[in-house]
Amino acid sequence: MSEQQYAPGTHPDLKPPIGQSGLLFWFRKNLFSSPFNTLLTLTTLYVLYLVIPAATNWAFFDAVFVADSREHCRELGQGACWAFIDNRIEQFTYGFYPVDERWRVVLCFALFVLAMLPILWDKTPARRQMLWFSLAFPFIGYWLLVGGYGLEPVETTRFGGFMLTMVIGITGIACSMPIGIALALGRQSDMPIIRWLSTCFIEFIRGVPLITLLFVASTMLNYFLPPGTTFDLILRVLIMVTLFSSAYIAEVVRGGLQAIPKGQGEAADALGLNYGKSMRFIILPQALKISIPGIVNTFIGLFKDTTLVVIIGLLDPLGIGRASLSDIKWAGLAAEVYIFVAFFFFICCFGMSRYSIYLENKLHTGHKR
Amino acid sequence: MKTFTKAALAVAAFGVVAGNAQAGTLQDVMAKGHVQCGISTGVPGFAFTDDAGNWQGFDPAVCQAVAAAIFGDASAVKYTTTTGKTRFTALASGEVDMLARNTTWTFSRDTDLQFEFTGVNYYDGQGFMVSKDLGVSSAKDLDGASVCIQTGTTTELNLADFFRSNGMSYEAVPIETNDEARTNYTAGRCDIYTTDASGLAATRSTLDDPSAHVIMPEIISKEPLGPLVRHGDHQWGDVVRWVLNALITAEELGVTQANVDEMAAGTNNPEINRMLGAEGDLGAMTGLPKDFGHQAIKAVGNYGEIFERFIGPSTPIGLERGLNALWTQGGILYSPPFR
């Protein structure tokens, strides 16, 4: 019997012993490895058996997609009445934006996607030119939504629904990032006044709930201004939301800055880089990279917090839902509204979290294994 | 929250006093070409958006009537949605010209908060809804029941008072919104749901079998709901008051949306003629066009028609006129004469 010879390191993998592979083995190992795990598996299966058929029946098979009132829905089927959402989808999307001008919202959103492309994806064709467009987008977007200069002016009180959520969420996110970084650097600054001001600002804003700031925006601010001047409510809300989230971003970024070894800054000094350059080329790229999960976390929180504006009378999707549910034709379909709105928020937030994972992997340069 | 509101309003009062030195609200409204009306964010029958995205309901109808009286155009209204917490500051700061928003007329709101209630468009009161299966016929039999109640509202205080004064006990099930109440009530987590009777009727209409639930005859509080304006501008207050009165008087005198055009040409009844502008010029006395009553009624119908359209017995809400019937029909709705 001759033994087969292999050069070191080239021996092919042996098959696992019989009974140690395959689907059955996986089941046994992961689902039924002990009496307790078996019990858990069976209970879970039973619960899923109870929930899934009922839920899918309600949401899909017994659901009604076309009807013109709740009564009508009930006649057609016992499941969810998606016809209600279908009927109100325009309201949920645009709020009270004038019907003839809604193309502007759509165009604005399309341009927004175009503007985000070069920022989020570094292989965008003609990225450099596109970035100029991204820089100009806030002004174009404002012009499209609010009007003036040749477009029919639309009051911001007519904003509502998903559009309002996007406006508040995106503006808050876009503006709070630079302000947050500036505040984080300010808090670490050697200059006492800047450091002191940044710290005060951050601590004050973080110490107050967002809802309080929104109340200040909606009720108190009116009285500090001369009577008769009305300062746009949505603008006030945008400012408060931005300030609120920039305080949080500042703390997240500060965490990142503190994780950078002191030697990095000293090495930058030794190379003769001034403050701006050492921050831009050495410190911030590293600090921001490790802050990504925290930053995205803050953004997702901010995006969901935009629903709080319903308390000061702005009609975000939940507010539109409430106003629609008060129509006696449709009253009582709250579950459909909440599930629909939850679905929208899930898509947005899940998208953000997936992007953050992509970014982390892309920037993964060997600090973790 | 209450102290906060008060503080805010104290500052507001100062601003309003300063603001009144300028032109009156009616002139401002005419200059900007629309009435800015504060409404609620959604109460079944009273304020809701229709499928086309327009505000409708018992309360917006008052705003539309005012707009029609001033401009002859019921669509010259812009709505500001206000919540229970922002409504008074929105009015005091001048963000809205009037509120038509399920607001109870109380002493402190009239005096301390410095608003002027220009009438009552719905006499409401807190009631109880129970399932028929419970077999009770009076709220006095509800000892030991569990009650779904919106926390932090006057309904909570009224409930506690009612049960204490009748020597009964209850178990509160706190809820936030009407939908939550409905869910809890349907699931049997509370035996009784208590809120304003109009709200109960609206909630009942959305239950799977409305006829299986009854609203108890006892009404334990007085909730006169009506439109309100700021203190200090009586002309504007008069405008809102007399537009509302015109709607009520129109029902009394048999003027409807359908026959108002015909009647405006002149009738045998001098009061109708004065109200619709065929005789004299009442409108000019408060800065309104001569045919303000005609326009308001033409736009939204008389009080009875509005009631019938949004909350009356033929709607799913199915509220009876009750107290809100005309004084000639057993209710307490009574408008001073147009003279």
mmCIF file of C-alpha atoms in Angstrom, chain A residues 112-354:
data_model
loop_
_atom_site.group_PDB
_atom_site.id
_atom_site.type_symbol
_atom_site.label_atom_id
_atom_site.label_comp_id
_atom_site.label_asym_id
_atom_site.label_seq_id
_atom_site.Cartn_x
_atom_site.Cartn_y
_atom_site.Cartn_z
ATOM 1 C CA PHE A 112 -31.988 65.512 -5.185
ATOM 2 C CA VAL A 113 -31.140 61.940 -6.150
ATOM 3 C CA LEU A 114 -28.894 63.290 -8.889
ATOM 4 C CA ALA A 115 -27.216 65.660 -6.448
ATOM 5 C CA MET A 116 -26.618 62.933 -3.890
ATOM 6 C CA LEU A 117 -25.062 60.561 -6.399
ATOM 7 C CA PRO A 118 -21.581 62.117 -6.585
ATOM 8 C CA ILE A 119 -21.558 62.612 -2.820
ATOM 9 C CA LEU A 120 -22.472 59.065 -1.954
ATOM 10 C CA TRP A 121 -20.752 57.136 -4.731
ATOM 11 C CA ASP A 122 -17.189 57.942 -5.711
ATOM 12 C CA LYS A 123 -17.343 56.241 -9.113
ATOM 13 C CA THR A 124 -19.966 58.645 -10.477
ATOM 14 C CA PRO A 125 -19.051 59.743 -14.004
ATOM 15 C CA ALA A 126 -17.875 63.357 -14.187
ATOM 16 C CA ARG A 127 -17.914 63.491 -10.408
ATOM 17 C CA ARG A 128 -16.110 66.811 -10.137
ATOM 18 C CA GLN A 129 -18.654 68.671 -12.264
ATOM 19 C CA MET A 130 -21.511 66.863 -10.570
ATOM 20 C CA LEU A 131 -20.290 68.051 -7.179
ATOM 21 C CA TRP A 132 -20.816 71.636 -8.286
ATOM 22 C CA PHE A 133 -24.374 70.716 -9.037
ATOM 23 C CA SER A 134 -24.729 69.142 -5.595
ATOM 24 C CA LEU A 135 -23.522 72.397 -4.083
ATOM 25 C CA ALA A 136 -26.113 74.347 -6.040
ATOM 26 C CA PHE A 137 -28.926 71.911 -5.326
ATOM 27 C CA PRO A 138 -30.146 73.410 -2.018
ATOM 28 C CA PHE A 139 -30.921 76.668 -3.813
ATOM 29 C CA ILE A 140 -32.533 74.945 -6.783
ATOM 30 C CA GLY A 141 -34.565 72.748 -4.459
ATOM 31 C CA TYR A 142 -35.730 75.704 -2.401
ATOM 32 C CA TRP A 143 -36.729 77.563 -5.534
ATOM 33 C CA LEU A 144 -38.641 74.587 -6.894
ATOM 34 C CA LEU A 145 -40.548 73.918 -3.697
ATOM 35 C CA VAL A 146 -41.303 77.452 -2.558
ATOM 36 C CA GLY A 147 -41.513 79.135 -5.951
ATOM 37 C CA GLY A 148 -41.061 82.761 -6.896
ATOM 38 C CA TYR A 149 -38.814 83.946 -9.739
ATOM 39 C CA GLY A 150 -41.153 82.740 -12.446
ATOM 40 C CA LEU A 151 -42.735 79.849 -10.571
ATOM 41 C CA GLU A 152 -46.077 80.072 -8.818
ATOM 42 C CA PRO A 153 -45.292 80.753 -5.130
ATOM 43 C CA VAL A 154 -46.455 77.999 -2.774
ATOM 44 C CA GLU A 155 -46.773 78.685 0.939
ATOM 45 C CA THR A 156 -44.948 76.289 3.169
ATOM 46 C CA THR A 157 -48.167 75.767 5.148
ATOM 47 C CA ARG A 158 -49.262 73.619 2.221
ATOM 48 C CA PHE A 159 -46.331 71.245 2.679
ATOM 49 C CA GLY A 160 -47.277 67.941 4.197
ATOM 50 C CA GLY A 161 -47.008 64.201 4.058
ATOM 51 C CA PHE A 162 -43.852 62.380 3.004
ATOM 52 C CA MET A 163 -42.688 65.480 1.265
ATOM 53 C CA LEU A 164 -42.600 67.348 4.571
ATOM 54 C CA THR A 165 -40.766 64.480 6.250
ATOM 55 C CA MET A 166 -38.186 64.456 3.485
ATOM 56 C CA VAL A 167 -37.744 68.230 3.562
ATOM 57 C CA ILE A 168 -37.212 68.307 7.315
ATOM 58 C CA GLY A 169 -35.163 65.120 7.435
ATOM 59 C CA ILE A 170 -32.863 65.923 4.529
ATOM 60 C CA THR A 171 -32.305 69.553 5.472
ATOM 61 C CA GLY A 172 -31.650 68.553 9.060
ATOM 62 C CA ILE A 173 -29.166 65.888 8.009
ATOM 63 C CA ALA A 174 -27.402 68.023 5.413
ATOM 64 C CA CYS A 175 -27.014 71.082 7.620
ATOM 65 C CA SER A 176 -26.242 69.352 10.896
ATOM 66 C CA MET A 177 -23.202 67.499 9.543
ATOM 67 C CA PRO A 178 -20.971 70.542 8.891
ATOM 68 C CA ILE A 179 -22.248 72.376 11.960
ATOM 69 C CA GLY A 180 -21.691 69.264 14.051
ATOM 70 C CA ILE A 181 -18.107 68.849 12.836
ATOM 71 C CA ALA A 182 -17.399 72.520 13.482
ATOM 72 C CA LEU A 183 -18.806 72.207 16.983
ATOM 73 C CA ALA A 184 -16.784 69.072 17.686
ATOM 74 C CA LEU A 185 -13.595 70.798 16.571
ATOM 75 C CA GLY A 186 -14.604 73.880 18.527
ATOM 76 C CA ARG A 187 -15.034 71.869 21.662
ATOM 77 C CA GLN A 188 -11.494 70.508 21.251
ATOM 78 C CA SER A 189 -10.047 73.867 20.353
ATOM 79 C CA ASP A 190 -7.192 75.514 22.264
ATOM 80 C CA MET A 191 -9.005 78.833 22.138
ATOM 81 C CA PRO A 192 -11.004 79.172 25.350
ATOM 82 C CA ILE A 193 -13.900 81.281 24.050
ATOM 83 C CA ILE A 194 -14.579 78.993 21.109
ATOM 84 C CA ARG A 195 -14.249 75.942 23.306
ATOM 85 C CA TRP A 196 -16.516 77.438 25.918
ATOM 86 C CA LEU A 197 -19.175 78.520 23.427
ATOM 87 C CA SER A 198 -19.216 75.155 21.681
ATOM 88 C CA THR A 199 -19.476 73.279 24.950
ATOM 89 C CA CYS A 200 -22.311 75.511 26.178
ATOM 90 C CA PHE A 201 -24.225 75.125 22.956
ATOM 91 C CA ILE A 202 -23.849 71.365 22.836
ATOM 92 C CA GLU A 203 -24.727 70.845 26.474
ATOM 93 C CA PHE A 204 -27.707 73.163 26.319
ATOM 94 C CA ILE A 205 -29.208 71.615 23.210
ATOM 95 C CA ARG A 206 -28.551 68.083 24.347
ATOM 96 C CA GLY A 207 -30.107 68.837 27.687
ATOM 97 C CA VAL A 208 -33.462 69.796 26.182
ATOM 98 C CA PRO A 209 -35.890 67.370 24.523
ATOM 99 C CA LEU A 210 -36.581 67.952 20.835
ATOM 100 C CA ILE A 211 -40.264 68.386 21.526
ATOM 101 C CA THR A 212 -39.502 71.344 23.796
ATOM 102 C CA LEU A 213 -37.446 72.967 21.067
ATOM 103 C CA LEU A 214 -40.316 72.433 18.655
ATOM 104 C CA PHE A 215 -42.737 74.089 21.052
ATOM 105 C CA VAL A 216 -40.346 76.990 21.402
ATOM 106 C CA ALA A 217 -40.222 77.175 17.620
ATOM 107 C CA SER A 218 -43.964 77.048 17.196
ATOM 108 C CA THR A 219 -45.200 79.176 20.069
ATOM 109 C CA MET A 220 -42.536 81.180 21.892
ATOM 110 C CA LEU A 221 -40.597 82.557 18.941
ATOM 111 C CA ASN A 222 -43.654 84.453 17.734
ATOM 112 C CA TYR A 223 -43.509 86.693 20.750
ATOM 113 C CA PHE A 224 -39.883 87.619 20.492
ATOM 114 C CA LEU A 225 -40.496 88.998 17.032
ATOM 115 C CA PRO A 226 -42.287 92.272 16.348
ATOM 116 C CA PRO A 227 -46.071 91.784 16.111
ATOM 117 C CA GLY A 228 -47.266 91.198 12.606
ATOM 118 C CA THR A 229 -44.095 89.560 11.358
ATOM 119 C CA THR A 230 -44.752 85.938 10.700
ATOM 120 C CA PHE A 231 -41.652 83.871 10.479
ATOM 121 C CA ASP A 232 -42.326 80.727 8.522
ATOM 122 C CA LEU A 233 -43.181 77.841 10.856
ATOM 123 C CA ILE A 234 -41.414 75.208 8.780
ATOM 124 C CA LEU A 235 -38.292 77.341 8.671
ATOM 125 C CA ARG A 236 -38.397 77.626 12.454
ATOM 126 C CA VAL A 237 -38.791 73.881 12.756
ATOM 127 C CA LEU A 238 -35.911 73.285 10.334
ATOM 128 C CA ILE A 239 -33.627 75.502 12.383
ATOM 129 C CA MET A 240 -34.524 73.742 15.622
ATOM 130 C CA VAL A 241 -34.168 70.267 14.151
ATOM 131 C CA THR A 242 -30.787 71.189 12.657
ATOM 132 C CA LEU A 243 -29.484 72.646 15.901
ATOM 133 C CA PHE A 244 -30.701 69.622 17.803
ATOM 134 C CA SER A 245 -29.069 67.072 15.589
ATOM 135 C CA SER A 246 -25.839 69.051 15.145
ATOM 136 C CA ALA A 247 -25.300 68.899 18.907
ATOM 137 C CA TYR A 248 -25.551 65.134 18.751
ATOM 138 C CA ILE A 249 -23.341 64.893 15.673
ATOM 139 C CA ALA A 250 -20.765 67.050 17.454
ATOM 140 C CA GLU A 251 -20.554 64.564 20.298
ATOM 141 C CA VAL A 252 -20.329 61.589 17.962
ATOM 142 C CA VAL A 253 -17.542 63.237 15.993
ATOM 143 C CA ARG A 254 -15.758 64.214 19.201
ATOM 144 C CA GLY A 255 -15.785 60.538 20.131
ATOM 145 C CA GLY A 256 -14.096 59.813 16.805
ATOM 146 C CA LEU A 257 -11.541 62.591 17.307
ATOM 147 C CA GLN A 258 -10.600 61.288 20.728
ATOM 148 C CA ALA A 259 -9.989 57.820 19.354
ATOM 149 C CA ILE A 260 -7.215 59.125 17.080
ATOM 150 C CA PRO A 261 -3.809 58.634 18.745
ATOM 151 C CA LYS A 262 -2.128 61.864 19.702
ATOM 152 C CA GLY A 263 0.871 60.824 17.610
ATOM 153 C CA GLN A 264 -1.148 61.406 14.435
ATOM 154 C CA GLY A 265 -1.591 65.083 15.181
ATOM 155 C CA GLU A 266 2.008 65.412 16.292
ATOM 156 C CA ALA A 267 3.204 63.726 13.125
ATOM 157 C CA ALA A 268 1.145 66.194 11.111
ATOM 158 C CA ASP A 269 2.736 69.045 13.057
ATOM 159 C CA ALA A 270 6.180 67.568 12.426
ATOM 160 C CA LEU A 271 5.434 67.559 8.703
ATOM 161 C CA GLY A 272 4.731 71.264 8.971
ATOM 162 C CA LEU A 273 1.026 71.028 8.209
ATOM 163 C CA ASN A 274 -1.019 73.869 9.617
ATOM 164 C CA TYR A 275 -4.212 73.283 11.610
ATOM 165 C CA GLY A 276 -6.521 73.242 8.619
ATOM 166 C CA LYS A 277 -4.390 70.873 6.619
ATOM 167 C CA SER A 278 -3.681 68.505 9.455
ATOM 168 C CA MET A 279 -7.391 68.300 10.205
ATOM 169 C CA ARG A 280 -8.335 67.882 6.593
ATOM 170 C CA PHE A 281 -5.729 65.334 5.567
ATOM 171 C CA ILE A 282 -4.830 63.496 8.747
ATOM 172 C CA ILE A 283 -7.267 63.750 11.620
ATOM 173 C CA LEU A 284 -10.788 64.130 10.225
ATOM 174 C CA PRO A 285 -10.631 61.366 7.597
ATOM 175 C CA GLN A 286 -9.736 58.903 10.317
ATOM 176 C CA ALA A 287 -12.076 60.323 12.933
ATOM 177 C CA LEU A 288 -15.080 60.476 10.615
ATOM 178 C CA LYS A 289 -14.449 56.955 9.404
ATOM 179 C CA ILE A 290 -14.726 55.498 12.862
ATOM 180 C CA SER A 291 -17.711 57.748 13.636
ATOM 181 C CA ILE A 292 -19.799 56.474 10.718
ATOM 182 C CA PRO A 293 -22.022 54.109 12.716
ATOM 183 C CA GLY A 294 -22.710 56.800 15.302
ATOM 184 C CA ILE A 295 -23.388 59.459 12.706
ATOM 185 C CA VAL A 296 -25.788 57.287 10.760
ATOM 186 C CA ASN A 297 -27.443 56.339 14.007
ATOM 187 C CA THR A 298 -28.060 60.011 14.758
ATOM 188 C CA PHE A 299 -29.397 60.623 11.255
ATOM 189 C CA ILE A 300 -31.813 57.724 11.461
ATOM 190 C CA GLY A 301 -32.988 59.004 14.824
ATOM 191 C CA LEU A 302 -33.438 62.489 13.411
ATOM 192 C CA PHE A 303 -35.380 61.200 10.441
ATOM 193 C CA LYS A 304 -37.791 59.344 12.666
ATOM 194 C CA ASP A 305 -38.056 62.271 15.076
ATOM 195 C CA THR A 306 -39.529 64.382 12.290
ATOM 196 C CA THR A 307 -42.860 62.742 13.129
ATOM 197 C CA LEU A 308 -42.886 64.849 16.306
ATOM 198 C CA VAL A 309 -43.917 67.884 14.262
ATOM 199 C CA VAL A 310 -47.441 66.517 14.288
ATOM 200 C CA ILE A 311 -47.704 67.800 17.857
ATOM 201 C CA ILE A 312 -47.254 71.391 16.742
ATOM 202 C CA GLY A 313 -49.848 71.026 14.010
ATOM 203 C CA LEU A 314 -47.716 70.284 10.947
ATOM 204 C CA LEU A 315 -49.181 67.443 8.947
ATOM 205 C CA ASP A 316 -46.491 64.865 8.334
ATOM 206 C CA PRO A 317 -47.662 61.427 7.105
ATOM 207 C CA LEU A 318 -49.057 60.598 10.537
ATOM 208 C CA GLY A 319 -50.897 63.919 10.648
ATOM 209 C CA ILE A 320 -52.301 63.383 7.183
ATOM 210 C CA GLY A 321 -53.336 59.948 8.339
ATOM 211 C CA ARG A 322 -55.170 61.427 11.274
ATOM 212 C CA ALA A 323 -56.952 64.035 9.174
ATOM 213 C CA SER A 324 -57.907 61.342 6.663
ATOM 214 C CA LEU A 325 -59.144 58.998 9.362
ATOM 215 C CA SER A 326 -61.482 61.733 10.539
ATOM 216 C CA ASP A 327 -63.328 61.482 7.252
ATOM 217 C CA ILE A 328 -66.247 59.387 8.356
ATOM 218 C CA LYS A 329 -66.156 57.626 5.011
ATOM 219 C CA TRP A 330 -62.897 55.994 6.005
ATOM 220 C CA ALA A 331 -62.822 56.241 9.788
ATOM 221 C CA GLY A 332 -61.542 53.237 11.693
ATOM 222 C CA LEU A 333 -58.775 52.172 9.317
ATOM 223 C CA ALA A 334 -55.940 53.266 11.598
ATOM 224 C CA ALA A 335 -53.987 50.017 11.240
ATOM 225 C CA GLU A 336 -53.630 50.462 7.482
ATOM 226 C CA VAL A 337 -52.324 54.011 7.906
ATOM 227 C CA TYR A 338 -49.768 53.119 10.542
ATOM 228 C CA ILE A 339 -48.500 50.081 8.667
ATOM 229 C CA PHE A 340 -48.159 52.103 5.490
ATOM 230 C CA VAL A 341 -46.270 54.920 7.223
ATOM 231 C CA ALA A 342 -44.088 52.427 9.070
ATOM 232 C CA PHE A 343 -43.225 50.830 5.745
ATOM 233 C CA PHE A 344 -42.081 54.173 4.334
ATOM 234 C CA PHE A 345 -39.907 54.905 7.346
ATOM 235 C CA PHE A 346 -38.467 51.416 7.289
ATOM 236 C CA ILE A 347 -37.391 51.776 3.666
ATOM 237 C CA CYS A 348 -35.698 55.111 4.337
ATOM 238 C CA CYS A 349 -33.962 54.055 7.533
ATOM 239 C CA PHE A 350 -32.948 50.645 6.238
ATOM 240 C CA GLY A 351 -31.495 52.343 3.166
ATOM 241 C CA MET A 352 -29.421 54.640 5.335
ATOM 242 C CA SER A 353 -28.146 51.811 7.468
ATOM 243 C CA ARG A 354 -27.203 49.699 4.422
#
